[in-house]
PDB file of C-alpha atoms in Angstrom:
ATOM      1  CA  MET A   1     100.168 101.947  98.092  1.00 94.00           C
ATOM      2  CA  LYS A   2      97.047 100.984  96.464  1.00 96.00           C
ATOM      3  CA  ALA A   3      96.794 104.005  94.385  1.00 98.00           C
ATOM      4  CA  GLU A   4     100.125 103.065  93.214  1.00 98.00           C
ATOM      5  CA  ALA A   5      99.089  99.613  92.290  1.00 98.00           C
ATOM      6  CA  ALA A   6      96.025 100.872  90.334  1.00 98.00           C
ATOM      7  CA  ARG A   7      98.121 103.351  88.395  1.00 98.00           C
ATOM      8  CA  LEU A   8     100.243 100.223  87.532  1.00 99.00           C
ATOM      9  CA  GLY A   9      97.515  98.358  86.375  1.00 98.00           C
ATOM     10  CA  PHE A  10      96.161  96.153  89.569  1.00 98.00           C
ATOM     11  CA  ALA A  11      92.611  95.993  89.860  1.00 98.00           C
ATOM     12  CA  THR A  12      92.709  94.613  93.373  1.00 98.00           C
ATOM     13  CA  VAL A  13      95.059  94.678  96.350  1.00 98.00           C
ATOM     14  CA  GLY A  14      94.950  92.741  99.533  1.00 98.00           C
ATOM     15  CA  PHE A  15      97.227  92.061 102.501  1.00 98.00           C
ATOM     16  CA  ALA A  16      97.733  88.817 104.550  1.00 96.00           C
ATOM     17  CA  PRO A  17      99.985  87.242 107.289  1.00 95.00           C
ATOM     18  CA  ALA A  18     102.821  85.376 105.699  1.00 93.00           C
ATOM     19  CA  ALA A  19     102.835  82.740 108.371  1.00 89.00           C
ATOM     20  CA  ASP A  20     101.851  79.106 107.258  1.00 83.00           C
ATOM     21  CA  ASP A  21      98.204  78.487 107.646  1.00 85.00           C
ATOM     22  CA  ALA A  22      97.055  74.912 109.178  1.00 86.00           C
ATOM     23  CA  LEU A  23      94.048  74.826 107.097  1.00 87.00           C
ATOM     24  CA  ARG A  24      95.776  75.580 103.629  1.00 85.00           C
ATOM     25  CA  THR A  25      98.485  73.036 104.436  1.00 87.00           C
ATOM     26  CA  ALA A  26      95.906  70.430 105.283  1.00 90.00           C
ATOM     27  CA  ARG A  27      93.953  71.005 102.113  1.00 88.00           C
ATOM     28  CA  LEU A  28      97.437  71.122 100.252  1.00 89.00           C
ATOM     29  CA  HIS A  29      98.155  67.678 101.640  1.00 91.00           C
ATOM     30  CA  ASP A  30      94.684  66.543 100.914  1.00 93.00           C
ATOM     31  CA  TRP A  31      94.913  67.702  97.615  1.00 90.00           C
ATOM     32  CA  ILE A  32      98.253  65.656  96.798  1.00 92.00           C
ATOM     33  CA  ALA A  33      97.058  62.714  98.658  1.00 94.00           C
ATOM     34  CA  ALA A  34      94.164  62.365  96.386  1.00 95.00           C
ATOM     35  CA  GLY A  35      96.316  62.494  93.501  1.00 94.00           C
ATOM     36  CA  HIS A  36      94.959  65.730  92.090  1.00 91.00           C
ATOM     37  CA  HIS A  37      98.445  66.888  91.175  1.00 90.00           C
ATOM     38  CA  GLY A  38      98.315  64.374  88.113  1.00 93.00           C
ATOM     39  CA  SER A  39     101.845  63.992  86.530  1.00 94.00           C
ATOM     40  CA  MET A  40     103.302  67.091  88.277  1.00 90.00           C
ATOM     41  CA  GLN A  41     105.548  65.202  90.387  1.00 90.00           C
ATOM     42  CA  TRP A  42     107.425  68.203  91.575  1.00 86.00           C
ATOM     43  CA  MET A  43     104.569  69.423  93.350  1.00 87.00           C
ATOM     44  CA  GLU A  44     104.451  66.327  95.762  1.00 89.00           C
ATOM     45  CA  ASP A  45     108.211  66.549  95.968  1.00 89.00           C
ATOM     46  CA  ARG A  46     108.379  70.176  97.100  1.00 86.00           C
ATOM     47  CA  VAL A  47     105.077  70.151  99.217  1.00 86.00           C
ATOM     48  CA  ASP A  48     106.877  70.976 102.215  1.00 86.00           C
ATOM     49  CA  VAL A  49     107.916  74.511 100.605  1.00 86.00           C
ATOM     50  CA  ARG A  50     104.468  75.123  99.151  1.00 85.00           C
ATOM     51  CA  GLN A  51     102.934  75.190 102.839  1.00 83.00           C
ATOM     52  CA  GLY A  52     103.526  79.103 102.968  1.00 86.00           C
ATOM     53  CA  PRO A  53     105.868  81.957 102.342  1.00 90.00           C
ATOM     54  CA  GLN A  54     107.459  81.171 105.618  1.00 91.00           C
ATOM     55  CA  SER A  55     108.323  77.624 104.567  1.00 89.00           C
ATOM     56  CA  MET A  56     110.765  79.142 102.131  1.00 88.00           C
ATOM     57  CA  TRP A  57     111.404  82.657 103.689  1.00 91.00           C
ATOM     58  CA  PRO A  58     111.167  82.297 107.469  1.00 93.00           C
ATOM     59  CA  GLU A  59     111.833  86.279 107.850  1.00 93.00           C
ATOM     60  CA  ALA A  60     108.707  86.807 105.809  1.00 93.00           C
ATOM     61  CA  ARG A  61     105.816  88.761 107.721  1.00 94.00           C
ATOM     62  CA  SER A  62     103.398  89.724 105.192  1.00 96.00           C
ATOM     63  CA  VAL A  63     101.931  89.019 101.605  1.00 96.00           C
ATOM     64  CA  ILE A  64     100.734  91.570  99.116  1.00 97.00           C
ATOM     65  CA  ALA A  65      98.232  89.642  97.184  1.00 97.00           C
ATOM     66  CA  LEU A  66      97.544  91.553  93.682  1.00 98.00           C
ATOM     67  CA  GLY A  67      95.050  90.987  90.861  1.00 98.00           C
ATOM     68  CA  MET A  68      95.365  92.564  87.174  1.00 98.00           C
ATOM     69  CA  SER A  69      92.187  92.158  85.073  1.00 96.00           C
ATOM     70  CA  TYR A  70      92.223  90.314  81.867  1.00 92.00           C
ATOM     71  CA  ALA A  71      88.386  90.787  81.325  1.00 90.00           C
ATOM     72  CA  PRO A  72      87.486  90.767  77.738  1.00 86.00           C
ATOM     73  CA  GLU A  73      85.851  93.854  76.193  1.00 83.00           C
ATOM     74  CA  VAL A  74      83.288  91.501  74.402  1.00 80.00           C
ATOM     75  CA  ASP A  75      81.574  88.449  75.716  1.00 82.00           C
ATOM     76  CA  PRO A  76      83.353  85.542  74.573  1.00 77.00           C
ATOM     77  CA  LEU A  77      80.356  83.683  74.511  1.00 80.00           C
ATOM     78  CA  ALA A  78      79.024  85.734  71.685  1.00 78.00           C
ATOM     79  CA  LEU A  79      81.047  83.817  69.145  1.00 75.00           C
ATOM     80  CA  GLN A  80      79.926  80.445  70.446  1.00 78.00           C
ATOM     81  CA  GLY A  81      77.345  79.783  67.591  1.00 77.00           C
ATOM     82  CA  GLU A  82      80.121  80.958  64.553  1.00 76.00           C
ATOM     83  CA  ALA A  83      81.812  77.596  64.168  1.00 74.00           C
ATOM     84  CA  GLU A  84      83.908  79.081  61.296  1.00 74.00           C
ATOM     85  CA  LYS A  85      85.780  81.378  63.673  1.00 70.00           C
ATOM     86  CA  ALA A  86      88.687  79.979  65.885  1.00 70.00           C
ATOM     87  CA  ARG A  87      88.334  80.637  69.644  1.00 75.00           C
ATOM     88  CA  ILE A  88      91.425  81.298  71.860  1.00 78.00           C
ATOM     89  CA  SER A  89      91.134  81.453  75.431  1.00 82.00           C
ATOM     90  CA  VAL A  90      90.976  85.256  76.619  1.00 83.00           C
ATOM     91  CA  TYR A  91      94.010  85.060  78.847  1.00 83.00           C
ATOM     92  CA  ALA A  92      96.225  83.878  75.865  1.00 83.00           C
ATOM     93  CA  GLN A  93      94.993  86.616  73.383  1.00 82.00           C
ATOM     94  CA  GLY A  94      97.209  89.340  74.841  1.00 83.00           C
ATOM     95  CA  ARG A  95     101.088  89.443  76.040  1.00 89.00           C
ATOM     96  CA  ASP A  96     102.362  86.947  78.001  1.00 88.00           C
ATOM     97  CA  TYR A  97     100.830  87.597  81.352  1.00 91.00           C
ATOM     98  CA  HIS A  98     104.010  86.486  83.270  1.00 92.00           C
ATOM     99  CA  ASP A  99     105.922  89.398  81.472  1.00 95.00           C
ATOM    100  CA  VAL A 100     103.123  91.797  81.954  1.00 96.00           C
ATOM    101  CA  VAL A 101     102.264  91.178  85.603  1.00 96.00           C
ATOM    102  CA  LYS A 102     105.970  90.499  86.658  1.00 97.00           C
ATOM    103  CA  LYS A 103     106.875  94.104  84.989  1.00 98.00           C
ATOM    104  CA  ALA A 104     104.295  95.821  87.049  1.00 98.00           C
ATOM    105  CA  LEU A 105     105.109  94.007  90.249  1.00 98.00           C
ATOM    106  CA  LYS A 106     108.733  95.049  89.946  1.00 98.00           C
ATOM    107  CA  ALA A 107     107.608  98.528  89.464  1.00 98.00           C
ATOM    108  CA  LEU A 108     105.333  98.501  92.474  1.00 98.00           C
ATOM    109  CA  ALA A 109     108.474  96.824  94.401  1.00 98.00           C
ATOM    110  CA  ARG A 110     110.719  99.812  93.650  1.00 98.00           C
ATOM    111  CA  TRP A 111     108.014 102.336  94.610  1.00 98.00           C
ATOM    112  CA  LEU A 112     107.868 100.397  98.065  1.00 98.00           C
ATOM    113  CA  VAL A 113     111.524 100.861  98.386  1.00 98.00           C
ATOM    114  CA  ALA A 114     111.675 104.140  97.398  1.00 98.00           C
ATOM    115  CA  GLU A 115     108.576 104.825  99.559  1.00 97.00           C
ATOM    116  CA  ALA A 116     110.220 103.489 102.613  1.00 97.00           C
ATOM    117  CA  GLY A 117     113.252 105.604 102.242  1.00 97.00           C
ATOM    118  CA  ARG A 118     111.225 108.754 101.953  1.00 97.00           C
ATOM    119  CA  ARG A 119     109.773 107.781 105.195  1.00 97.00           C
ATOM    120  CA  GLY A 120     112.728 107.076 106.817  1.00 97.00           C
ATOM    121  CA  LEU A 121     112.011 103.566 107.213  1.00 97.00           C
ATOM    122  CA  ASP A 122     114.261 100.410 106.721  1.00 95.00           C
ATOM    123  CA  GLU A 123     114.461  99.032 103.129  1.00 95.00           C
ATOM    124  CA  PRO A 124     111.936  96.240 102.750  1.00 94.00           C
ATOM    125  CA  SER A 125     113.215  92.898 101.460  1.00 93.00           C
ATOM    126  CA  LEU A 126     110.513  92.048  98.678  1.00 95.00           C
ATOM    127  CA  LYS A 127     110.237  88.933  96.295  1.00 93.00           C
ATOM    128  CA  VAL A 128     107.808  89.084  93.305  1.00 94.00           C
ATOM    129  CA  PHE A 129     106.065  85.990  91.921  1.00 91.00           C
ATOM    130  CA  VAL A 130     103.692  85.251  88.941  1.00 90.00           C
ATOM    131  CA  ASP A 131     102.898  81.485  89.444  1.00 84.00           C
ATOM    132  CA  THR A 132     106.678  80.720  89.076  1.00 80.00           C
ATOM    133  CA  ALA A 133     107.332  79.829  92.469  1.00 83.00           C
ATOM    134  CA  PRO A 134     106.058  77.221  94.912  1.00 82.00           C
ATOM    135  CA  VAL A 135     103.532  79.813  96.775  1.00 86.00           C
ATOM    136  CA  MET A 136      99.872  78.996  96.939  1.00 88.00           C
ATOM    137  CA  GLU A 137      98.639  82.631  95.084  1.00 92.00           C
ATOM    138  CA  LYS A 138      95.104  81.564  95.318  1.00 92.00           C
ATOM    139  CA  PRO A 139      94.769  80.792  98.860  1.00 92.00           C
ATOM    140  CA  LEU A 140      97.006  83.545  99.493  1.00 94.00           C
ATOM    141  CA  GLY A 141      94.813  85.867  97.638  1.00 96.00           C
ATOM    142  CA  GLU A 142      91.662  84.413  99.660  1.00 95.00           C
ATOM    143  CA  ALA A 143      93.247  85.292 103.026  1.00 95.00           C
ATOM    144  CA  ALA A 144      94.263  88.462 101.600  1.00 97.00           C
ATOM    145  CA  GLY A 145      90.351  89.273 100.911  1.00 97.00           C
ATOM    146  CA  ILE A 146      90.654  89.466  97.010  1.00 97.00           C
ATOM    147  CA  GLY A 147      88.465  86.675  96.351  1.00 97.00           C
ATOM    148  CA  TRP A 148      87.813  83.067  97.161  1.00 96.00           C
ATOM    149  CA  GLN A 149      88.826  79.952  95.362  1.00 92.00           C
ATOM    150  CA  GLY A 150      86.240  78.582  93.135  1.00 91.00           C
ATOM    151  CA  LYS A 151      85.287  74.940  92.477  1.00 89.00           C
ATOM    152  CA  HIS A 152      87.154  75.470  88.937  1.00 88.00           C
ATOM    153  CA  SER A 153      90.435  76.208  91.225  1.00 85.00           C
ATOM    154  CA  ASN A 154      90.614  80.007  90.098  1.00 91.00           C
ATOM    155  CA  LEU A 155      90.182  82.821  92.381  1.00 95.00           C
ATOM    156  CA  VAL A 156      86.887  84.441  91.951  1.00 96.00           C
ATOM    157  CA  SER A 157      86.309  88.005  92.913  1.00 96.00           C
ATOM    158  CA  ARG A 158      82.920  89.794  93.579  1.00 95.00           C
ATOM    159  CA  GLU A 159      84.223  92.538  91.424  1.00 95.00           C
ATOM    160  CA  HIS A 160      85.980  90.960  88.606  1.00 95.00           C
ATOM    161  CA  GLY A 161      84.852  87.407  88.585  1.00 93.00           C
ATOM    162  CA  SER A 162      87.587  85.006  87.708  1.00 92.00           C
ATOM    163  CA  TRP A 163      89.292  87.223  85.185  1.00 94.00           C
ATOM    164  CA  LEU A 164      92.320  88.062  87.263  1.00 96.00           C
ATOM    165  CA  PHE A 165      95.928  87.308  86.890  1.00 95.00           C
ATOM    166  CA  LEU A 166      97.558  86.773  90.387  1.00 96.00           C
ATOM    167  CA  GLY A 167     100.808  88.142  91.510  1.00 95.00           C
TER     168      GLY A 167
END
């Protein structure tokens, strides 16, 4: 599976149990209680389903966490001294990452279903997300071993820094 994920453009892959995690849940509740969600009331209203994948899908057993690199070819700080040039955030310079990552996730899901069939296994039930569902991608990525959540709230990878789109 890792080879197929790499072929589809994913730079890193990890696996984690889908069970709700008490520490992640406590951190989420503390974050909400501190008001860090700002005006995003929907986060507070739906905090119960954000606790973990099994809060939404009790039958979920595993999480496949994937990261797709969007690291720039040129150091973006190289333009810092050129005030006459506009600077656009690196992640916004390409195609919409939701579309790019979701397309690759769906292709990997199709491959997993086909691979299960080739091996005579039951067809897996799969769901794919690119920050469009109430799942905590960064803590799940950390649990899957692809990085850790930095103080800037992004997932940080030893190999890829914080230049990863998560799915």
